[in-house]
């Protein structure tokens, strides 16, 4: 909630901007959403962050066909 209020203040957004954007998103058809995704999102340039137990999550990540994951140890 604090982040939302900070964004409204920082970018001088109207208080109802979130509701307005929500309504616009709800009006999108599947085809429109897919077109936007295809135009603006390049999965090969994305970084995925997975948090969890590697013992239970690592096998599932391999099945996704992504690059080899970098495993960070607890500090």
N, CA, C and O atoms as a MOPAC input file, in Angstrom:
PM7 MOZYME 1SCF
protein

 N      0.81500 1    -1.18700 1     0.00000 1
 C      0.00000 1     0.00000 1     0.00000 1
 C      0.86600 1     1.26100 1     0.00000 1
 O      0.53800 1     2.25000 1    -0.65600 1
 N      1.96500 1     1.21600 1     0.73600 1
 C      2.84700 1     2.37900 1     0.78100 1
 C      3.43400 1     2.63500 1    -0.60200 1
 O      3.55400 1     3.78500 1    -1.02400 1
 N      3.80300 1     1.56300 1    -1.31200 1
 C      4.34500 1     1.70900 1    -2.65700 1
 C      3.35300 1     2.35300 1    -3.60400 1
 O      3.72500 1     3.17200 1    -4.44500 1
 N      2.09000 1     1.98100 1    -3.46800 1
 C      1.04000 1     2.56500 1    -4.30100 1
 C      0.91800 1     4.05600 1    -4.02800 1
 O      0.85100 1     4.85500 1    -4.96200 1
 N      0.88800 1     4.43500 1    -2.75900 1
 C      0.79500 1     5.85000 1    -2.39800 1
 C      2.02900 1     6.62300 1    -2.86700 1
 O      1.93300 1     7.77600 1    -3.28700 1
 N      3.18500 1     5.97000 1    -2.78600 1
 C      4.41400 1     6.62200 1    -3.23900 1
 C      4.36500 1     6.86800 1    -4.74700 1
 O      4.76500 1     7.93300 1    -5.21500 1
 N      3.87600 1     5.88500 1    -5.50800 1
 C      3.77200 1     6.04700 1    -6.96800 1
 C      2.79900 1     7.17100 1    -7.32000 1
 O      3.07200 1     7.98000 1    -8.20800 1
 N      1.67700 1     7.21800 1    -6.63000 1
 C      0.70000 1     8.28500 1    -6.87600 1
 C      1.33800 1     9.64700 1    -6.63200 1
 O      1.16100 1    10.57500 1    -7.42100 1
 N      2.07200 1     9.75900 1    -5.54900 1
 C      2.72000 1    11.02800 1    -5.21400 1
 C      3.85700 1    11.35300 1    -6.17900 1
 O      3.93700 1    12.47300 1    -6.68400 1
 N      4.73000 1    10.39400 1    -6.43700 1
 C      5.90600 1    10.62200 1    -7.28000 1
 C      5.52700 1    11.04500 1    -8.68900 1
 O      6.12800 1    11.96300 1    -9.24800 1
 N      4.53600 1    10.38200 1    -9.26400 1
 C      4.17800 1    10.63700 1   -10.65800 1
 C      2.94100 1    11.51100 1   -10.80900 1
 O      2.39400 1    11.65700 1   -11.90200 1
 N      2.51100 1    12.09100 1    -9.69100 1
 C      1.35900 1    12.99100 1    -9.69200 1
 C      0.14200 1    12.35700 1   -10.38400 1
 O     -0.51100 1    12.97800 1   -11.22200 1
 N     -0.13800 1    11.11200 1   -10.00900 1
 C     -1.24800 1    10.36800 1   -10.60600 1
 C     -2.55000 1    10.69200 1    -9.89100 1
 O     -2.54000 1    11.02500 1    -8.70600 1
 N     -3.66400 1    10.59800 1   -10.59600 1
 C     -4.93700 1    10.80200 1    -9.90800 1
 C     -5.17600 1     9.65300 1    -8.92700 1
 O     -4.71300 1     8.53700 1    -9.16000 1
 N     -5.86800 1     9.90800 1    -7.87000 1
 C     -6.11100 1     8.90300 1    -6.83700 1
 C     -6.85100 1     7.68100 1    -7.38100 1
 O     -6.75600 1     6.59400 1    -6.81200 1
 N     -7.58100 1     7.85400 1    -8.47100 1
 C     -8.36800 1     6.74500 1    -9.02900 1
 C     -7.63600 1     6.01400 1   -10.16400 1
 O     -8.23900 1     5.20200 1   -10.86700 1
 N     -6.34600 1     6.29900 1   -10.34500 1
 C     -5.65500 1     5.72700 1   -11.49900 1
 C     -5.63100 1     4.20200 1   -11.45500 1
 O     -5.75000 1     3.56100 1   -12.49900 1
 N     -5.48100 1     3.61500 1   -10.29100 1
 C     -5.42100 1     2.15800 1   -10.18200 1
 C     -6.73800 1     1.52200 1   -10.61700 1
 O     -6.74100 1     0.52200 1   -11.33600 1
 N     -7.84600 1     2.09700 1   -10.18500 1
 C     -9.16300 1     1.57300 1   -10.56100 1
 C     -9.37700 1     1.72700 1   -12.06600 1
 O     -9.92800 1     0.83400 1   -12.71000 1
 N     -8.95000 1     2.84300 1   -12.62100 1
 C     -9.09100 1     3.09100 1   -14.05300 1
 C     -8.29000 1     2.07500 1   -14.85800 1
 O     -8.78500 1     1.52500 1   -15.84200 1
 N     -7.04600 1     1.82800 1   -14.43600 1
 C     -6.20900 1     0.85700 1   -15.12800 1
 C     -6.77400 1    -0.55200 1   -14.99400 1
 O     -6.72600 1    -1.33400 1   -15.94300 1
 N     -7.30300 1    -0.87300 1   -13.83100 1
 C     -7.90800 1    -2.19000 1   -13.61300 1
 C     -9.06000 1    -2.40100 1   -14.58800 1
 O     -9.17800 1    -3.47000 1   -15.18700 1
 N     -9.89600 1    -1.40700 1   -14.74700 1
 C    -11.03500 1    -1.52300 1   -15.65500 1
 C    -10.56100 1    -1.68500 1   -17.10300 1
 O    -11.14800 1    -2.45900 1   -17.85900 1
 N     -9.52200 1    -0.97300 1   -17.49000 1
 C     -8.99000 1    -1.09300 1   -18.85200 1
 C     -8.45200 1    -2.50400 1   -19.09200 1
 O     -8.66100 1    -3.07700 1   -20.16200 1
 N     -7.77500 1    -3.05100 1   -18.11700 1
 C     -7.22400 1    -4.40700 1   -18.24600 1
 C     -8.34500 1    -5.43400 1   -18.33600 1
 O     -8.25400 1    -6.38400 1   -19.11400 1
 N     -9.39500 1    -5.25500 1   -17.55000 1
 C    -10.51000 1    -6.19900 1   -17.57900 1
 C    -11.23000 1    -6.18100 1   -18.92500 1
 O    -11.84800 1    -7.17600 1   -19.30400 1
 N    -11.16100 1    -5.08100 1   -19.64200 1
 C    -11.82500 1    -4.98900 1   -20.94900 1
 C    -10.99300 1    -5.60400 1   -22.07900 1
 O    -11.50300 1    -5.79500 1   -23.18300 1
 N     -9.73300 1    -5.91300 1   -21.81900 1
 C     -8.88900 1    -6.50000 1   -22.85600 1
 C     -9.37500 1    -7.89900 1   -23.20900 1
 O     -9.71800 1    -8.69400 1   -22.33400 1
 N     -9.39600 1    -8.18000 1   -24.48700 1
 C     -9.70800 1    -9.54100 1   -24.91100 1
 C     -8.42400 1   -10.37000 1   -24.82800 1
 O     -7.32900 1    -9.82600 1   -24.68800 1
 N     -8.57500 1   -11.66900 1   -24.91700 1
 C     -7.41300 1   -12.55300 1   -24.91100 1
 C     -6.47900 1   -12.20200 1   -26.07800 1
 O     -5.26400 1   -12.12200 1   -25.90000 1
 N     -7.04400 1   -11.99500 1   -27.25500 1
 C     -6.24600 1   -11.68300 1   -28.44100 1
 C     -5.48500 1   -10.36800 1   -28.26100 1
 O     -4.32500 1   -10.26600 1   -28.65900 1
 N     -6.13000 1    -9.36400 1   -27.66400 1
 C     -5.46500 1    -8.07800 1   -27.43400 1
 C     -4.31500 1    -8.24100 1   -26.44200 1
 O     -3.22500 1    -7.70600 1   -26.64400 1
 N     -4.57200 1    -8.98600 1   -25.37000 1
 C     -3.53400 1    -9.20100 1   -24.35800 1
 C     -2.36000 1    -9.95900 1   -24.96000 1
 O     -1.20400 1    -9.61400 1   -24.71900 1
 N     -2.65600 1   -10.99300 1   -25.74300 1
 C     -1.58000 1   -11.77400 1   -26.36700 1
 C     -0.77100 1   -10.91000 1   -27.33100 1
 O      0.45300 1   -11.03700 1   -27.38700 1
 N     -1.42400 1   -10.04500 1   -28.08200 1
 C     -0.73400 1    -9.15400 1   -29.00400 1
 C      0.19600 1    -8.19900 1   -28.25100 1
 O      1.33700 1    -7.98800 1   -28.66300 1
 N     -0.28500 1    -7.63200 1   -27.16400 1
 C      0.55500 1    -6.73500 1   -26.35500 1
 C      1.76400 1    -7.47600 1   -25.79500 1
 O      2.88400 1    -6.96700 1   -25.81600 1
 N      1.52400 1    -8.66700 1   -25.30200 1
 C      2.62000 1    -9.46200 1   -24.74200 1
 C      3.65400 1    -9.75900 1   -25.82300 1
 O      4.85400 1    -9.60200 1   -25.59900 1
 N      3.19200 1   -10.18200 1   -26.98300 1
 C      4.11400 1   -10.50500 1   -28.07900 1
 C      4.91100 1    -9.28600 1   -28.54600 1
 O      6.06400 1    -9.41800 1   -28.95600 1
 N      4.30200 1    -8.11000 1   -28.48600 1
 C      4.97400 1    -6.89500 1   -28.93800 1
 C      5.95900 1    -6.32900 1   -27.92400 1
 O      6.95900 1    -5.72400 1   -28.31200 1
 N      5.69800 1    -6.51400 1   -26.64000 1
 C      6.49000 1    -5.81500 1   -25.62400 1
 C      7.31200 1    -6.70000 1   -24.70400 1
 O      8.16800 1    -6.19600 1   -23.97700 1
 N      7.07900 1    -7.99800 1   -24.71500 1
 C      7.81200 1    -8.87200 1   -23.79900 1
 C      8.62900 1    -9.87000 1   -24.60900 1
 O      8.09300 1   -10.60600 1   -25.43800 1
 N      9.92900 1    -9.88200 1   -24.35800 1
 C     10.83000 1   -10.82400 1   -25.00100 1
 C     11.33200 1   -11.79200 1   -23.92700 1
 O     12.22500 1   -11.44500 1   -23.15300 1
 N     10.76600 1   -13.00100 1   -23.87300 1
 C     11.15700 1   -13.94900 1   -22.82100 1
 C     12.65000 1   -14.23700 1   -22.77900 1
 O     13.18400 1   -14.55300 1   -21.71600 1
 N     13.33700 1   -14.13400 1   -23.91400 1
 C     14.77700 1   -14.41600 1   -23.92300 1
 C     15.57900 1   -13.33700 1   -23.19800 1
 O     16.75100 1   -13.54300 1   -22.88100 1
 N     14.95900 1   -12.19200 1   -22.93600 1
 C     15.64400 1   -11.11000 1   -22.23000 1
 C     15.18700 1   -10.97200 1   -20.78600 1
 O     15.61200 1   -10.05900 1   -20.07800 1
 N     14.32700 1   -11.87600 1   -20.35400 1
 C     13.79500 1   -11.79100 1   -18.99400 1
 C     14.68800 1   -12.53900 1   -18.02000 1
 O     15.38800 1   -13.48400 1   -18.38600 1
 N     14.64800 1   -12.10000 1   -16.78900 1
 C     15.33700 1   -12.77400 1   -15.70100 1
 C     14.25600 1   -13.27700 1   -14.75500 1
 O     13.40600 1   -12.51500 1   -14.29500 1
 N     14.30500 1   -14.56100 1   -14.47700 1
 C     13.32200 1   -15.15900 1   -13.58100 1
 C     13.97300 1   -15.36400 1   -12.21900 1
 O     15.07800 1   -15.90000 1   -12.13000 1
 N     13.30000 1   -14.94300 1   -11.17300 1
 C     13.79400 1   -15.12700 1    -9.81600 1
 C     12.84800 1   -16.09900 1    -9.12700 1
 O     11.65400 1   -15.83600 1    -8.98500 1
 N     13.40300 1   -17.22300 1    -8.70500 1
 C     12.61100 1   -18.24800 1    -8.02400 1
 C     13.16500 1   -18.37200 1    -6.62100 1
 O     14.36500 1   -18.57000 1    -6.42900 1
 N     12.29300 1   -18.25400 1    -5.65400 1
 C     12.70400 1   -18.35900 1    -4.26000 1
 C     12.08100 1   -19.61300 1    -3.68900 1
 O     10.87200 1   -19.82000 1    -3.79100 1
 N     12.90000 1   -20.43700 1    -3.09600 1
 C     12.37100 1   -21.65700 1    -2.49600 1
 C     13.48300 1   -22.65600 1    -2.26400 1
 O     14.66600 1   -22.36300 1    -2.43800 1
 N     13.07400 1   -23.81800 1    -1.87600 1
 C     13.98600 1   -24.90000 1    -1.57000 1
 C     14.42400 1   -25.57200 1    -2.86700 1
 O     13.59300 1   -26.13300 1    -3.58100 1
 N     15.70600 1   -25.52300 1    -3.17800 1
 C     16.20700 1   -26.10500 1    -4.41900 1
 C     15.91300 1   -27.60300 1    -4.48600 1
 O     15.71600 1   -28.14400 1    -5.57400 1
 N     15.88100 1   -28.26500 1    -3.35800 1
 C     15.61000 1   -29.70900 1    -3.35200 1
 C     14.24000 1   -30.02500 1    -3.93700 1
 O     14.05600 1   -31.06300 1    -4.57300 1
 N     13.28900 1   -29.14000 1    -3.72300 1
 C     11.93400 1   -29.40200 1    -4.20600 1
 C     11.57800 1   -28.62900 1    -5.46700 1
 O     10.60100 1   -28.97600 1    -6.13100 1
 N     12.32600 1   -27.60200 1    -5.81800 1
 C     11.97400 1   -26.73200 1    -6.93700 1
 C     12.83600 1   -26.90900 1    -8.17800 1
 O     12.38100 1   -26.61300 1    -9.28300 1
 N     14.05100 1   -27.37500 1    -8.02700 1
 C     15.01600 1   -27.40400 1    -9.11800 1
 C     14.57200 1   -28.28900 1   -10.28200 1
 O     14.71700 1   -27.89400 1   -11.43900 1
 N     14.04600 1   -29.45100 1   -10.00400 1
 C     13.62100 1   -30.35900 1   -11.07900 1
 C     12.54100 1   -29.70600 1   -11.94200 1
 O     12.56700 1   -29.83500 1   -13.16600 1
 N     11.61300 1   -29.02300 1   -11.32700 1
 C     10.55300 1   -28.34500 1   -12.07100 1
 C     11.09400 1   -27.24400 1   -12.95900 1
 O     10.57400 1   -27.01700 1   -14.05100 1
 N     12.13300 1   -26.55800 1   -12.50600 1
 C     12.74500 1   -25.50000 1   -13.31400 1
 C     13.39900 1   -26.08300 1   -14.56000 1
 O     13.32500 1   -25.49000 1   -15.63700 1
 N     14.03300 1   -27.22900 1   -14.42000 1
 C     14.67500 1   -27.86700 1   -15.56600 1
 C     13.64000 1   -28.22200 1   -16.62600 1
 O     13.92200 1   -28.13900 1   -17.82200 1
 N     12.45700 1   -28.61100 1   -16.20100 1
 C     11.38600 1   -28.97700 1   -17.13200 1
 C     10.89100 1   -27.79000 1   -17.95000 1
 O     10.28100 1   -27.98800 1   -19.00000 1
 N     11.13700 1   -26.56500 1   -17.49900 1
 C     10.67900 1   -25.38100 1   -18.21600 1
 C     11.53600 1   -25.06100 1   -19.43400 1
 O     11.13000 1   -24.28400 1   -20.29800 1
 N     12.71600 1   -25.65800 1   -19.50100 1
 C     13.58100 1   -25.42700 1   -20.65100 1
 C     14.32900 1   -24.11200 1   -20.62300 1
 O     14.78600 1   -23.63900 1   -21.66300 1
 N     14.46000 1   -23.52200 1   -19.46800 1
 C     15.22000 1   -22.27500 1   -19.33700 1
 C     16.70200 1   -22.59600 1   -19.20800 1
 O     17.08600 1   -23.75900 1   -19.07600 1
 N     17.52500 1   -21.56600 1   -19.24700 1
 C     18.95300 1   -21.77700 1   -19.06000 1
 C     19.22100 1   -22.37000 1   -17.68300 1
 O     18.35300 1   -22.36900 1   -16.81000 1
 N     20.42700 1   -22.87200 1   -17.50600 1
 C     20.80300 1   -23.45900 1   -16.23000 1
 C     20.67200 1   -22.42000 1   -15.11800 1
 O     21.21800 1   -21.32300 1   -15.23400 1
 N     19.96400 1   -22.74800 1   -14.05500 1
 C     19.76200 1   -21.76000 1   -12.98400 1
 C     21.03200 1   -21.50300 1   -12.18600 1
 O     21.90500 1   -22.36200 1   -12.06100 1
 N     21.10000 1   -20.30000 1   -11.65600 1
 C     22.18800 1   -19.93400 1   -10.74100 1
 C     21.62100 1   -20.10100 1    -9.34700 1
 O     20.63600 1   -19.45500 1    -8.99100 1
 N     22.23300 1   -20.95800 1    -8.56400 1
 C     21.72900 1   -21.24100 1    -7.22400 1
 C     22.57000 1   -20.46600 1    -6.22400 1
 O     23.78900 1   -20.62100 1    -6.16400 1
 N     21.89900 1   -19.63100 1    -5.44200 1
 C     22.56300 1   -18.85800 1    -4.39500 1
 C     22.38500 1   -19.57800 1    -3.07100 1
 O     21.29700 1   -20.06700 1    -2.76900 1
 N     23.40900 1   -19.64200 1    -2.31000 1
 C     23.35200 1   -20.30300 1    -1.01100 1
 C     22.85600 1   -19.32500 1     0.04400 1
 O     23.03500 1   -18.11300 1    -0.07500 1
 N     22.23200 1   -19.87200 1     1.07400 1
 C     21.80800 1   -19.03500 1     2.20800 1
 C     23.03600 1   -18.37900 1     2.82300 1
 O     24.11500 1   -18.96700 1     2.88900 1
 N     22.84700 1   -17.18700 1     3.25400 1
 C     23.95800 1   -16.48300 1     3.91700 1
 C     23.64600 1   -16.26500 1     5.35800 1
 O     24.45600 1   -15.68900 1     6.08400 1

